[in-house]
PDB file of C-alpha atoms in Angstrom:
ATOM      1  CA  UNK Q  28     -17.153 -25.536  -4.732  1.00  0.00           C
ATOM      2  CA  UNK Q  29     -18.699 -26.911  -7.907  1.00  0.00           C
ATOM      3  CA  UNK Q  30     -22.153 -25.869  -9.048  1.00  0.00           C
ATOM      4  CA  UNK Q  31     -24.910 -27.764  -7.257  1.00  0.00           C
ATOM      5  CA  UNK Q  32     -26.410 -30.743  -9.055  1.00  0.00           C
ATOM      6  CA  UNK Q  33     -29.741 -30.614 -10.909  1.00  0.00           C
ATOM      7  CA  UNK Q  34     -31.351 -31.862  -7.705  1.00  0.00           C
ATOM      8  CA  UNK Q  35     -30.486 -28.546  -6.070  1.00  0.00           C
ATOM      9  CA  UNK Q  36     -33.319 -27.505  -3.700  1.00  0.00           C
ATOM     10  CA  UNK Q  37     -34.346 -23.989  -4.631  1.00  0.00           C
ATOM     11  CA  UNK Q  38     -37.431 -22.203  -3.307  1.00  0.00           C
ATOM     12  CA  UNK Q  39     -40.464 -21.624  -5.557  1.00  0.00           C
ATOM     13  CA  UNK Q  40     -41.106 -18.312  -3.785  1.00  0.00           C
ATOM     14  CA  UNK Q  41     -38.874 -15.374  -2.925  1.00  0.00           C
ATOM     15  CA  UNK Q  42     -36.341 -16.998  -0.575  1.00  0.00           C
ATOM     16  CA  UNK Q  43     -36.886 -16.348   3.116  1.00  0.00           C
ATOM     17  CA  UNK Q  44     -33.595 -15.030   4.486  1.00  0.00           C
ATOM     18  CA  UNK Q  45     -32.182 -14.411   7.955  1.00  0.00           C
ATOM     19  CA  UNK Q  46     -29.002 -12.576   8.924  1.00  0.00           C
ATOM     20  CA  UNK Q  47     -26.945 -14.235  11.653  1.00  0.00           C
ATOM     21  CA  UNK Q  48     -24.840 -11.633  13.445  1.00  0.00           C
ATOM     22  CA  UNK Q  49     -26.033  -8.043  13.830  1.00  0.00           C
ATOM     23  CA  UNK Q  50     -22.684  -6.286  13.961  1.00  0.00           C
ATOM     24  CA  UNK Q  51     -21.418  -3.834  11.349  1.00  0.00           C
ATOM     25  CA  UNK Q  52     -21.515  -6.179   8.360  1.00  0.00           C
ATOM     26  CA  UNK Q  53     -24.594  -8.023   9.570  1.00  0.00           C
ATOM     27  CA  UNK Q  54     -26.452  -4.716   9.692  1.00  0.00           C
ATOM     28  CA  UNK Q  55     -25.420  -3.992   6.095  1.00  0.00           C
ATOM     29  CA  UNK Q  56     -26.555  -7.443   4.927  1.00  0.00           C
ATOM     30  CA  UNK Q  57     -29.931  -6.935   6.609  1.00  0.00           C
ATOM     31  CA  UNK Q  58     -30.341  -3.552   4.910  1.00  0.00           C
ATOM     32  CA  UNK Q  59     -29.660  -5.017   1.441  1.00  0.00           C
ATOM     33  CA  UNK Q  60     -32.038  -7.960   1.883  1.00  0.00           C
ATOM     34  CA  UNK Q  61     -34.775  -5.692   3.250  1.00  0.00           C
ATOM     35  CA  UNK Q  62     -34.691  -3.611   0.060  1.00  0.00           C
ATOM     36  CA  UNK Q  63     -34.555  -6.578  -2.353  1.00  0.00           C
ATOM     37  CA  UNK Q  64     -37.845  -7.593  -3.993  1.00  0.00           C
ATOM     38  CA  UNK Q  65     -36.347 -11.015  -4.700  1.00  0.00           C
ATOM     39  CA  UNK Q  66     -35.882 -11.896  -1.039  1.00  0.00           C
ATOM     40  CA  UNK Q  67     -37.913 -11.795   2.147  1.00  0.00           C
ATOM     41  CA  UNK Q  68     -35.909 -10.797   5.199  1.00  0.00           C
ATOM     42  CA  UNK Q  69     -37.548 -12.638   8.092  1.00  0.00           C
ATOM     43  CA  UNK Q  70     -35.205 -12.358  11.079  1.00  0.00           C
ATOM     44  CA  UNK Q  71     -32.009 -10.906  12.497  1.00  0.00           C
ATOM     45  CA  UNK Q  72     -30.145 -13.035  15.031  1.00  0.00           C
ATOM     46  CA  UNK Q  73     -27.528 -12.017  17.583  1.00  0.00           C
ATOM     47  CA  UNK Q  74     -26.591 -13.122  21.085  1.00  0.00           C
ATOM     48  CA  UNK Q  75     -26.688  -9.403  21.931  1.00  0.00           C
ATOM     49  CA  UNK Q  76     -30.475  -9.106  22.050  1.00  0.00           C
ATOM     50  CA  UNK Q  77     -30.435  -5.308  22.104  1.00  0.00           C
ATOM     51  CA  UNK Q  78     -28.342  -5.167  18.961  1.00  0.00           C
ATOM     52  CA  UNK Q  79     -30.505  -7.801  17.241  1.00  0.00           C
ATOM     53  CA  UNK Q  80     -33.647  -5.855  18.144  1.00  0.00           C
ATOM     54  CA  UNK Q  81     -32.158  -2.570  16.937  1.00  0.00           C
ATOM     55  CA  UNK Q  82     -31.364  -3.959  13.462  1.00  0.00           C
ATOM     56  CA  UNK Q  83     -34.559  -6.040  13.231  1.00  0.00           C
ATOM     57  CA  UNK Q  84     -36.832  -3.154  14.229  1.00  0.00           C
ATOM     58  CA  UNK Q  85     -35.249  -1.024  11.521  1.00  0.00           C
ATOM     59  CA  UNK Q  86     -36.617  -3.436   8.926  1.00  0.00           C
ATOM     60  CA  UNK Q  87     -39.769  -4.654  10.634  1.00  0.00           C
ATOM     61  CA  UNK Q  88     -38.637  -8.254  11.168  1.00  0.00           C
ATOM     62  CA  UNK Q  89     -38.153 -10.585  14.140  1.00  0.00           C
ATOM     63  CA  UNK Q  90     -35.184 -10.316  16.475  1.00  0.00           C
ATOM     64  CA  UNK Q  91     -33.837 -13.616  17.815  1.00  0.00           C
ATOM     65  CA  UNK Q  92     -30.988 -14.567  20.114  1.00  0.00           C
ATOM     66  CA  UNK Q  93     -30.558 -18.213  18.983  1.00  0.00           C
ATOM     67  CA  UNK Q  94     -30.143 -19.216  15.331  1.00  0.00           C
ATOM     68  CA  UNK Q  95     -31.074 -22.829  16.158  1.00  0.00           C
ATOM     69  CA  UNK Q  96     -34.758 -21.919  16.096  1.00  0.00           C
ATOM     70  CA  UNK Q  97     -34.699 -21.007  12.392  1.00  0.00           C
ATOM     71  CA  UNK Q  98     -34.655 -24.301  10.402  1.00  0.00           C
ATOM     72  CA  UNK Q  99     -37.915 -24.733   8.499  1.00  0.00           C
ATOM     73  CA  UNK Q 100     -38.483 -20.968   8.545  1.00  0.00           C
ATOM     74  CA  UNK Q 101     -35.693 -19.825   6.193  1.00  0.00           C
ATOM     75  CA  UNK Q 102     -34.296 -20.864   2.815  1.00  0.00           C
ATOM     76  CA  UNK Q 103     -31.005 -18.980   3.066  1.00  0.00           C
ATOM     77  CA  UNK Q 104     -28.851 -17.120   5.585  1.00  0.00           C
ATOM     78  CA  UNK Q 105     -26.041 -14.593   5.645  1.00  0.00           C
ATOM     79  CA  UNK Q 106     -23.545 -15.381   8.399  1.00  0.00           C
ATOM     80  CA  UNK Q 107     -21.681 -12.380   9.838  1.00  0.00           C
ATOM     81  CA  UNK Q 108     -20.655 -13.651  13.267  1.00  0.00           C
ATOM     82  CA  UNK Q 109     -17.040 -13.646  14.559  1.00  0.00           C
ATOM     83  CA  UNK Q 110     -14.772 -15.834  12.417  1.00  0.00           C
ATOM     84  CA  UNK Q 111     -14.221 -18.443  15.115  1.00  0.00           C
ATOM     85  CA  UNK Q 112     -17.950 -19.297  14.978  1.00  0.00           C
ATOM     86  CA  UNK Q 113     -18.273 -19.447  11.169  1.00  0.00           C
ATOM     87  CA  UNK Q 114     -17.789 -23.212  10.949  1.00  0.00           C
ATOM     88  CA  UNK Q 115     -20.220 -24.081  13.727  1.00  0.00           C
ATOM     89  CA  UNK Q 116     -23.005 -21.789  12.470  1.00  0.00           C
ATOM     90  CA  UNK Q 117     -22.575 -22.589   8.766  1.00  0.00           C
ATOM     91  CA  UNK Q 118     -22.449 -26.323   9.479  1.00  0.00           C
ATOM     92  CA  UNK Q 119     -25.738 -26.116  11.381  1.00  0.00           C
ATOM     93  CA  UNK Q 120     -27.565 -24.447   8.494  1.00  0.00           C
ATOM     94  CA  UNK Q 121     -26.067 -26.654   5.783  1.00  0.00           C
ATOM     95  CA  UNK Q 122     -27.064 -29.753   7.753  1.00  0.00           C
ATOM     96  CA  UNK Q 123     -30.597 -28.347   7.896  1.00  0.00           C
ATOM     97  CA  UNK Q 124     -30.837 -27.753   4.143  1.00  0.00           C
ATOM     98  CA  UNK Q 125     -30.308 -23.967   4.182  1.00  0.00           C
ATOM     99  CA  UNK Q 126     -28.212 -22.080   1.598  1.00  0.00           C
ATOM    100  CA  UNK Q 127     -25.324 -20.132   3.153  1.00  0.00           C
ATOM    101  CA  UNK Q 128     -23.495 -16.893   2.405  1.00  0.00           C
ATOM    102  CA  UNK Q 129     -20.672 -16.570   4.926  1.00  0.00           C
ATOM    103  CA  UNK Q 130     -18.641 -13.402   5.346  1.00  0.00           C
ATOM    104  CA  UNK Q 131     -14.902 -13.598   4.853  1.00  0.00           C
ATOM    105  CA  UNK Q 132     -12.709 -14.956   6.267  1.00  0.00           C
ATOM    106  CA  UNK Q 133     -14.476 -18.220   5.395  1.00  0.00           C
ATOM    107  CA  UNK Q 134     -13.185 -20.277   8.351  1.00  0.00           C
ATOM    108  CA  UNK Q 135     -10.203 -20.264  10.687  1.00  0.00           C
ATOM    109  CA  UNK Q 136      -8.711 -23.521   9.314  1.00  0.00           C
ATOM    110  CA  UNK Q 137      -8.502 -25.453   6.033  1.00  0.00           C
ATOM    111  CA  UNK Q 138     -10.083 -28.456   7.756  1.00  0.00           C
ATOM    112  CA  UNK Q 139     -13.162 -26.439   8.727  1.00  0.00           C
ATOM    113  CA  UNK Q 140     -13.433 -25.084   5.176  1.00  0.00           C
ATOM    114  CA  UNK Q 141     -13.190 -28.546   3.631  1.00  0.00           C
ATOM    115  CA  UNK Q 142     -15.847 -29.818   6.024  1.00  0.00           C
ATOM    116  CA  UNK Q 143     -18.328 -27.103   5.012  1.00  0.00           C
ATOM    117  CA  UNK Q 144     -17.642 -27.679   1.300  1.00  0.00           C
ATOM    118  CA  UNK Q 145     -18.327 -31.405   1.737  1.00  0.00           C
ATOM    119  CA  UNK Q 146     -21.596 -30.759   3.544  1.00  0.00           C
ATOM    120  CA  UNK Q 147     -22.787 -28.247   0.928  1.00  0.00           C
ATOM    121  CA  UNK Q 148     -21.937 -30.584  -1.954  1.00  0.00           C
ATOM    122  CA  UNK Q 149     -23.678 -33.532  -0.309  1.00  0.00           C
ATOM    123  CA  UNK Q 150     -26.944 -31.566  -0.140  1.00  0.00           C
ATOM    124  CA  UNK Q 151     -26.572 -29.552  -3.353  1.00  0.00           C
ATOM    125  CA  UNK Q 152     -26.627 -26.268  -1.458  1.00  0.00           C
ATOM    126  CA  UNK Q 153     -25.144 -22.898  -2.334  1.00  0.00           C
ATOM    127  CA  UNK Q 154     -22.131 -22.015  -0.186  1.00  0.00           C
ATOM    128  CA  UNK Q 155     -20.784 -18.564  -1.062  1.00  0.00           C
ATOM    129  CA  UNK Q 156     -18.004 -16.554   0.598  1.00  0.00           C
ATOM    130  CA  UNK Q 157     -18.358 -12.776   0.961  1.00  0.00           C
ATOM    131  CA  UNK Q 158     -15.480 -11.201  -0.985  1.00  0.00           C
ATOM    132  CA  UNK Q 159     -16.622  -7.707  -1.998  1.00  0.00           C
ATOM    133  CA  UNK Q 160     -13.528  -6.793  -4.012  1.00  0.00           C
ATOM    134  CA  UNK Q 161     -14.285  -9.557  -6.510  1.00  0.00           C
ATOM    135  CA  UNK Q 162     -17.698  -8.051  -7.217  1.00  0.00           C
ATOM    136  CA  UNK Q 163     -16.263  -4.578  -7.742  1.00  0.00           C
ATOM    137  CA  UNK Q 164     -13.715  -6.009 -10.167  1.00  0.00           C
ATOM    138  CA  UNK Q 165     -16.480  -7.798 -12.071  1.00  0.00           C
ATOM    139  CA  UNK Q 166     -18.456  -4.555 -12.263  1.00  0.00           C
ATOM    140  CA  UNK Q 167     -15.504  -2.576 -13.644  1.00  0.00           C
ATOM    141  CA  UNK Q 168     -14.320  -5.318 -16.021  1.00  0.00           C
ATOM    142  CA  UNK Q 169     -10.901  -5.890 -14.460  1.00  0.00           C
ATOM    143  CA  UNK Q 170     -10.926  -9.610 -15.158  1.00  0.00           C
ATOM    144  CA  UNK Q 171     -11.448  -8.912 -18.868  1.00  0.00           C
ATOM    145  CA  UNK Q 172      -8.468  -6.543 -18.904  1.00  0.00           C
ATOM    146  CA  UNK Q 173      -6.057  -9.001 -17.268  1.00  0.00           C
ATOM    147  CA  UNK Q 174      -4.923 -11.406 -19.996  1.00  0.00           C
ATOM    148  CA  UNK Q 175      -1.376 -12.656 -19.295  1.00  0.00           C
ATOM    149  CA  UNK Q 176      -0.265 -11.445 -15.851  1.00  0.00           C
ATOM    150  CA  UNK Q 177       3.486 -11.753 -15.291  1.00  0.00           C
ATOM    151  CA  UNK Q 178       3.867  -9.871 -12.001  1.00  0.00           C
ATOM    152  CA  UNK Q 179       1.250  -8.532  -9.574  1.00  0.00           C
ATOM    153  CA  UNK Q 180       1.858  -6.143  -6.699  1.00  0.00           C
ATOM    154  CA  UNK Q 181      -0.772  -5.549  -4.017  1.00  0.00           C
ATOM    155  CA  UNK Q 182      -0.799  -3.088  -1.118  1.00  0.00           C
ATOM    156  CA  UNK Q 183      -3.581  -2.987   1.472  1.00  0.00           C
ATOM    157  CA  UNK Q 184      -3.003  -0.904   4.607  1.00  0.00           C
ATOM    158  CA  UNK Q 185      -5.367   0.614   7.171  1.00  0.00           C
ATOM    159  CA  UNK Q 186      -5.320   2.240  10.622  1.00  0.00           C
ATOM    160  CA  UNK Q 187      -5.823  -0.091  13.565  1.00  0.00           C
ATOM    161  CA  UNK Q 188      -9.401  -1.008  14.527  1.00  0.00           C
ATOM    162  CA  UNK Q 189     -10.355  -3.484  17.255  1.00  0.00           C
ATOM    163  CA  UNK Q 190     -12.840  -5.209  14.893  1.00  0.00           C
ATOM    164  CA  UNK Q 191     -11.318  -8.241  13.165  1.00  0.00           C
ATOM    165  CA  UNK Q 192      -8.312  -8.717  15.446  1.00  0.00           C
ATOM    166  CA  UNK Q 193      -9.506 -12.166  16.572  1.00  0.00           C
ATOM    167  CA  UNK Q 194      -7.561 -13.438  13.529  1.00  0.00           C
ATOM    168  CA  UNK Q 195      -4.324 -12.585  11.727  1.00  0.00           C
ATOM    169  CA  UNK Q 196      -4.269  -9.704   9.237  1.00  0.00           C
ATOM    170  CA  UNK Q 197      -3.910 -12.455   6.597  1.00  0.00           C
ATOM    171  CA  UNK Q 198      -7.479 -13.617   7.241  1.00  0.00           C
ATOM    172  CA  UNK Q 199      -8.744 -10.155   8.137  1.00  0.00           C
ATOM    173  CA  UNK Q 200      -7.472  -8.119   5.149  1.00  0.00           C
ATOM    174  CA  UNK Q 201      -4.891  -9.907   2.990  1.00  0.00           C
ATOM    175  CA  UNK Q 202      -7.416 -12.613   2.118  1.00  0.00           C
ATOM    176  CA  UNK Q 203      -9.103 -10.078  -0.220  1.00  0.00           C
ATOM    177  CA  UNK Q 204      -5.954  -9.789  -2.326  1.00  0.00           C
ATOM    178  CA  UNK Q 205      -5.151 -13.505  -2.169  1.00  0.00           C
ATOM    179  CA  UNK Q 206      -8.644 -14.256  -3.481  1.00  0.00           C
ATOM    180  CA  UNK Q 207      -8.587 -11.546  -6.145  1.00  0.00           C
ATOM    181  CA  UNK Q 208      -5.085 -12.380  -7.395  1.00  0.00           C
ATOM    182  CA  UNK Q 209      -5.862 -16.115  -7.504  1.00  0.00           C
ATOM    183  CA  UNK Q 210      -8.937 -15.395  -9.621  1.00  0.00           C
ATOM    184  CA  UNK Q 211      -6.980 -13.122 -12.004  1.00  0.00           C
ATOM    185  CA  UNK Q 212      -4.035 -15.507 -12.429  1.00  0.00           C
ATOM    186  CA  UNK Q 213      -6.148 -18.636 -12.808  1.00  0.00           C
ATOM    187  CA  UNK Q 214      -3.358 -21.077 -11.933  1.00  0.00           C
ATOM    188  CA  UNK Q 215      -2.430 -23.094  -8.823  1.00  0.00           C
ATOM    189  CA  UNK Q 216       0.036 -21.635  -6.313  1.00  0.00           C
ATOM    190  CA  UNK Q 217       3.465 -23.272  -6.549  1.00  0.00           C
ATOM    191  CA  UNK Q 218       5.117 -21.689  -3.499  1.00  0.00           C
ATOM    192  CA  UNK Q 219       4.598 -19.112  -0.756  1.00  0.00           C
ATOM    193  CA  UNK Q 220       7.147 -17.119   1.252  1.00  0.00           C
ATOM    194  CA  UNK Q 221       5.848 -14.816   3.961  1.00  0.00           C
ATOM    195  CA  UNK Q 222       6.931 -12.835   6.994  1.00  0.00           C
ATOM    196  CA  UNK Q 223       4.769 -11.045   9.542  1.00  0.00           C
ATOM    197  CA  UNK Q 224       4.622  -9.695  13.073  1.00  0.00           C
ATOM    198  CA  UNK Q 225       2.085  -8.865  15.791  1.00  0.00           C
ATOM    199  CA  UNK Q 226       2.173  -5.175  16.743  1.00  0.00           C
ATOM    200  CA  UNK Q 227      -1.019  -4.138  18.560  1.00  0.00           C
ATOM    201  CA  UNK Q 228      -2.830  -7.487  18.812  1.00  0.00           C
ATOM    202  CA  UNK Q 229      -2.050 -11.115  19.632  1.00  0.00           C
ATOM    203  CA  UNK Q 230      -1.938 -12.013  15.921  1.00  0.00           C
ATOM    204  CA  UNK Q 231       0.088 -10.781  12.946  1.00  0.00           C
ATOM    205  CA  UNK Q 232      -0.847  -7.165  12.207  1.00  0.00           C
ATOM    206  CA  UNK Q 233       1.555  -6.679   9.286  1.00  0.00           C
ATOM    207  CA  UNK Q 234       2.503  -9.302   6.705  1.00  0.00           C
ATOM    208  CA  UNK Q 235       4.413  -9.410   3.436  1.00  0.00           C
ATOM    209  CA  UNK Q 236       3.961 -12.454   1.177  1.00  0.00           C
ATOM    210  CA  UNK Q 237       5.378 -13.628  -2.134  1.00  0.00           C
ATOM    211  CA  UNK Q 238       3.222 -16.054  -4.113  1.00  0.00           C
ATOM    212  CA  UNK Q 239       4.640 -17.928  -7.111  1.00  0.00           C
ATOM    213  CA  UNK Q 240       2.109 -19.557  -9.432  1.00  0.00           C
ATOM    214  CA  UNK Q 241       2.583 -22.623 -11.608  1.00  0.00           C
ATOM    215  CA  UNK Q 242       2.149 -20.585 -14.801  1.00  0.00           C
ATOM    216  CA  UNK Q 243       5.152 -18.395 -13.898  1.00  0.00           C
ATOM    217  CA  UNK Q 244       3.292 -15.369 -12.533  1.00  0.00           C
ATOM    218  CA  UNK Q 245       4.601 -13.949  -9.258  1.00  0.00           C
ATOM    219  CA  UNK Q 246       2.655 -11.777  -6.820  1.00  0.00           C
ATOM    220  CA  UNK Q 247       3.826  -9.797  -3.813  1.00  0.00           C
ATOM    221  CA  UNK Q 248       1.280  -8.692  -1.212  1.00  0.00           C
ATOM    222  CA  UNK Q 249       1.878  -6.265   1.640  1.00  0.00           C
ATOM    223  CA  UNK Q 250      -0.875  -5.875   4.207  1.00  0.00           C
ATOM    224  CA  UNK Q 251      -0.976  -3.894   7.447  1.00  0.00           C
ATOM    225  CA  UNK Q 252      -3.708  -2.919   9.874  1.00  0.00           C
ATOM    226  CA  UNK Q 253      -1.397  -0.655  11.870  1.00  0.00           C
ATOM    227  CA  UNK Q 254      -0.838   2.076   9.277  1.00  0.00           C
ATOM    228  CA  UNK Q 255      -1.484   5.823   9.552  1.00  0.00           C
ATOM    229  CA  UNK Q 256      -3.737   5.895   6.479  1.00  0.00           C
ATOM    230  CA  UNK Q 257      -5.895   3.630   4.342  1.00  0.00           C
ATOM    231  CA  UNK Q 258      -4.659   2.484   0.948  1.00  0.00           C
ATOM    232  CA  UNK Q 259      -5.707  -0.380  -1.338  1.00  0.00           C
ATOM    233  CA  UNK Q 260      -3.785  -0.715  -4.584  1.00  0.00           C
ATOM    234  CA  UNK Q 261      -3.213  -3.442  -7.133  1.00  0.00           C
ATOM    235  CA  UNK Q 262      -0.742  -3.272 -10.031  1.00  0.00           C
ATOM    236  CA  UNK Q 263      -0.733  -5.890 -12.780  1.00  0.00           C
ATOM    237  CA  UNK Q 264       2.201  -6.123 -15.211  1.00  0.00           C
ATOM    238  CA  UNK Q 265       1.646  -8.027 -18.467  1.00  0.00           C
ATOM    239  CA  UNK Q 266       3.239  -8.074 -21.956  1.00  0.00           C
ATOM    240  CA  UNK Q 267       0.787  -5.495 -23.281  1.00  0.00           C
ATOM    241  CA  UNK Q 268       1.349  -3.028 -20.450  1.00  0.00           C
ATOM    242  CA  UNK Q 269       0.526  -2.095 -16.869  1.00  0.00           C
ATOM    243  CA  UNK Q 270      -2.793  -1.854 -15.057  1.00  0.00           C
ATOM    244  CA  UNK Q 271      -2.893   0.190 -11.851  1.00  0.00           C
ATOM    245  CA  UNK Q 272      -6.054  -0.181  -9.774  1.00  0.00           C
ATOM    246  CA  UNK Q 273      -6.922   2.021  -6.814  1.00  0.00           C
ATOM    247  CA  UNK Q 274      -9.515  -0.105  -5.020  1.00  0.00           C
ATOM    248  CA  UNK Q 275     -10.266   2.645  -2.515  1.00  0.00           C
ATOM    249  CA  UNK Q 276     -10.840   5.461  -4.998  1.00  0.00           C
ATOM    250  CA  UNK Q 277     -12.381   3.085  -7.573  1.00  0.00           C
ATOM    251  CA  UNK Q 278     -10.004   4.152 -10.333  1.00  0.00           C
ATOM    252  CA  UNK Q 279      -8.111   2.189 -13.004  1.00  0.00           C
ATOM    253  CA  UNK Q 280      -5.148   3.462 -15.023  1.00  0.00           C
ATOM    254  CA  UNK Q 281      -3.651   1.546 -17.943  1.00  0.00           C
ATOM    255  CA  UNK Q 282      -0.205   2.168 -19.446  1.00  0.00           C
ATOM    256  CA  UNK Q 283       0.751   0.654 -22.803  1.00  0.00           C
ATOM    257  CA  UNK Q 284       2.930   1.297 -25.833  1.00  0.00           C
ATOM    258  CA  UNK Q 285       1.144   2.373 -29.013  1.00  0.00           C
ATOM    259  CA  UNK Q 286       2.466   2.822 -32.545  1.00  0.00           C
ATOM    260  CA  UNK Q 287       1.869   5.998 -34.542  1.00  0.00           C
ATOM    261  CA  UNK Q 288       3.317   7.786 -37.578  1.00  0.00           C
ATOM    262  CA  UNK Q 289       5.850   9.347 -35.232  1.00  0.00           C
ATOM    263  CA  UNK Q 290       6.988   6.033 -33.757  1.00  0.00           C
ATOM    264  CA  UNK Q 291       6.204   4.329 -30.466  1.00  0.00           C
ATOM    265  CA  UNK Q 292       4.819   6.264 -27.556  1.00  0.00           C
ATOM    266  CA  UNK Q 293       3.544   5.523 -24.088  1.00  0.00           C
ATOM    267  CA  UNK Q 294      -0.233   5.851 -23.746  1.00  0.00           C
ATOM    268  CA  UNK Q 295      -1.882   6.380 -20.347  1.00  0.00           C
ATOM    269  CA  UNK Q 296      -5.629   6.023 -19.915  1.00  0.00           C
ATOM    270  CA  UNK Q 297      -7.542   6.582 -16.682  1.00  0.00           C
ATOM    271  CA  UNK Q 298     -11.077   5.594 -15.833  1.00  0.00           C
ATOM    272  CA  UNK Q 299     -13.117   6.183 -12.696  1.00  0.00           C
ATOM    273  CA  UNK Q 300     -15.940   3.865 -11.712  1.00  0.00           C
ATOM    274  CA  UNK Q 301     -17.591   5.907  -9.012  1.00  0.00           C
ATOM    275  CA  UNK Q 302     -19.596   4.257  -6.286  1.00  0.00           C
ATOM    276  CA  UNK Q 303     -20.560   0.672  -7.045  1.00  0.00           C
ATOM    277  CA  UNK Q 304     -22.666  -1.165  -4.483  1.00  0.00           C
ATOM    278  CA  UNK Q 305     -20.520  -4.292  -4.334  1.00  0.00           C
ATOM    279  CA  UNK Q 306     -22.434  -5.715  -1.356  1.00  0.00           C
ATOM    280  CA  UNK Q 307     -25.728  -5.477  -3.244  1.00  0.00           C
ATOM    281  CA  UNK Q 308     -24.073  -7.186  -6.220  1.00  0.00           C
ATOM    282  CA  UNK Q 309     -22.758  -9.897  -3.903  1.00  0.00           C
ATOM    283  CA  UNK Q 310     -26.185 -10.525  -2.352  1.00  0.00           C
ATOM    284  CA  UNK Q 311     -27.912 -10.510  -5.746  1.00  0.00           C
ATOM    285  CA  UNK Q 312     -25.337 -13.035  -6.945  1.00  0.00           C
ATOM    286  CA  UNK Q 313     -26.150 -15.210  -3.939  1.00  0.00           C
ATOM    287  CA  UNK Q 314     -29.898 -14.961  -4.610  1.00  0.00           C
ATOM    288  CA  UNK Q 315     -29.295 -15.845  -8.280  1.00  0.00           C
ATOM    289  CA  UNK Q 316     -27.402 -18.972  -7.254  1.00  0.00           C
ATOM    290  CA  UNK Q 317     -30.147 -19.937  -4.787  1.00  0.00           C
ATOM    291  CA  UNK Q 318     -32.911 -19.359  -7.329  1.00  0.00           C
ATOM    292  CA  UNK Q 319     -31.301 -21.057 -10.326  1.00  0.00           C
ATOM    293  CA  UNK Q 320     -29.034 -23.647  -8.687  1.00  0.00           C
ATOM    294  CA  UNK Q 321     -25.927 -22.134 -10.267  1.00  0.00           C
ATOM    295  CA  UNK Q 322     -22.388 -21.665  -8.951  1.00  0.00           C
ATOM    296  CA  UNK Q 323     -21.765 -18.365  -7.123  1.00  0.00           C
ATOM    297  CA  UNK Q 324     -18.989 -16.039  -8.279  1.00  0.00           C
ATOM    298  CA  UNK Q 325     -16.988 -16.618  -5.081  1.00  0.00           C
ATOM    299  CA  UNK Q 326     -17.082 -20.319  -4.270  1.00  0.00           C
TER     300      UNK Q 326
END
């Protein structure tokens, strides 16, 4: 969504924040907010009261079972509930003037997404989607390295886990690569061809997609959550060479032709980026947008 207007309501104090959903990712969000001087974590909410209390007690804040009691007490929320509830919970907070960071996948349908965008724009509120890979790629400068992508190849596979299977692997895992590739290409999608199949859940567990963009770039994405190992790779082919990114090992290799006194030769450079706290970067980006009324990195 576009940056909020100048009438954007931003708090004059450190924003009071609550985390809605105390599962795996909700617990991580709570931990980051609790250690941020620029935010005041006030509550953790979950219908599982024991889980809410466990996470809340860890950070010395209130545990609640119903998020509807929060308006007037918070300036911003992180939403990490099951995907099917994203629209309902985010809509409630936007309608009550609260800035929202919602974990991916954003919503289950385009219509729900459009509805939330409309509500956020109408009130000049920040509405950010939690895509961690984008923050890692900002930290390591990938976007700066990708100039004229011609062909992009993405592979994201992982062993089966019950978490996330309430939606297709497209919304569970592939959405990371769709988002990242769209940002790198910077052009509208012209066509999509895809095939997938359910294997261990009621939704597609393995999918292969081919995306053609209006600027001529083509991307192929293969994603599986029924693999024997974890792998996350991205390869970008452009006129000046190849970039190979290992998103799991946080490593980038570049291959290009260079001229020397002895003629042309192939040059390979590798760089490791170590451990970057992408979730902290994501939350700090959200707090920046809330504080200054600017557009978040992932809209």
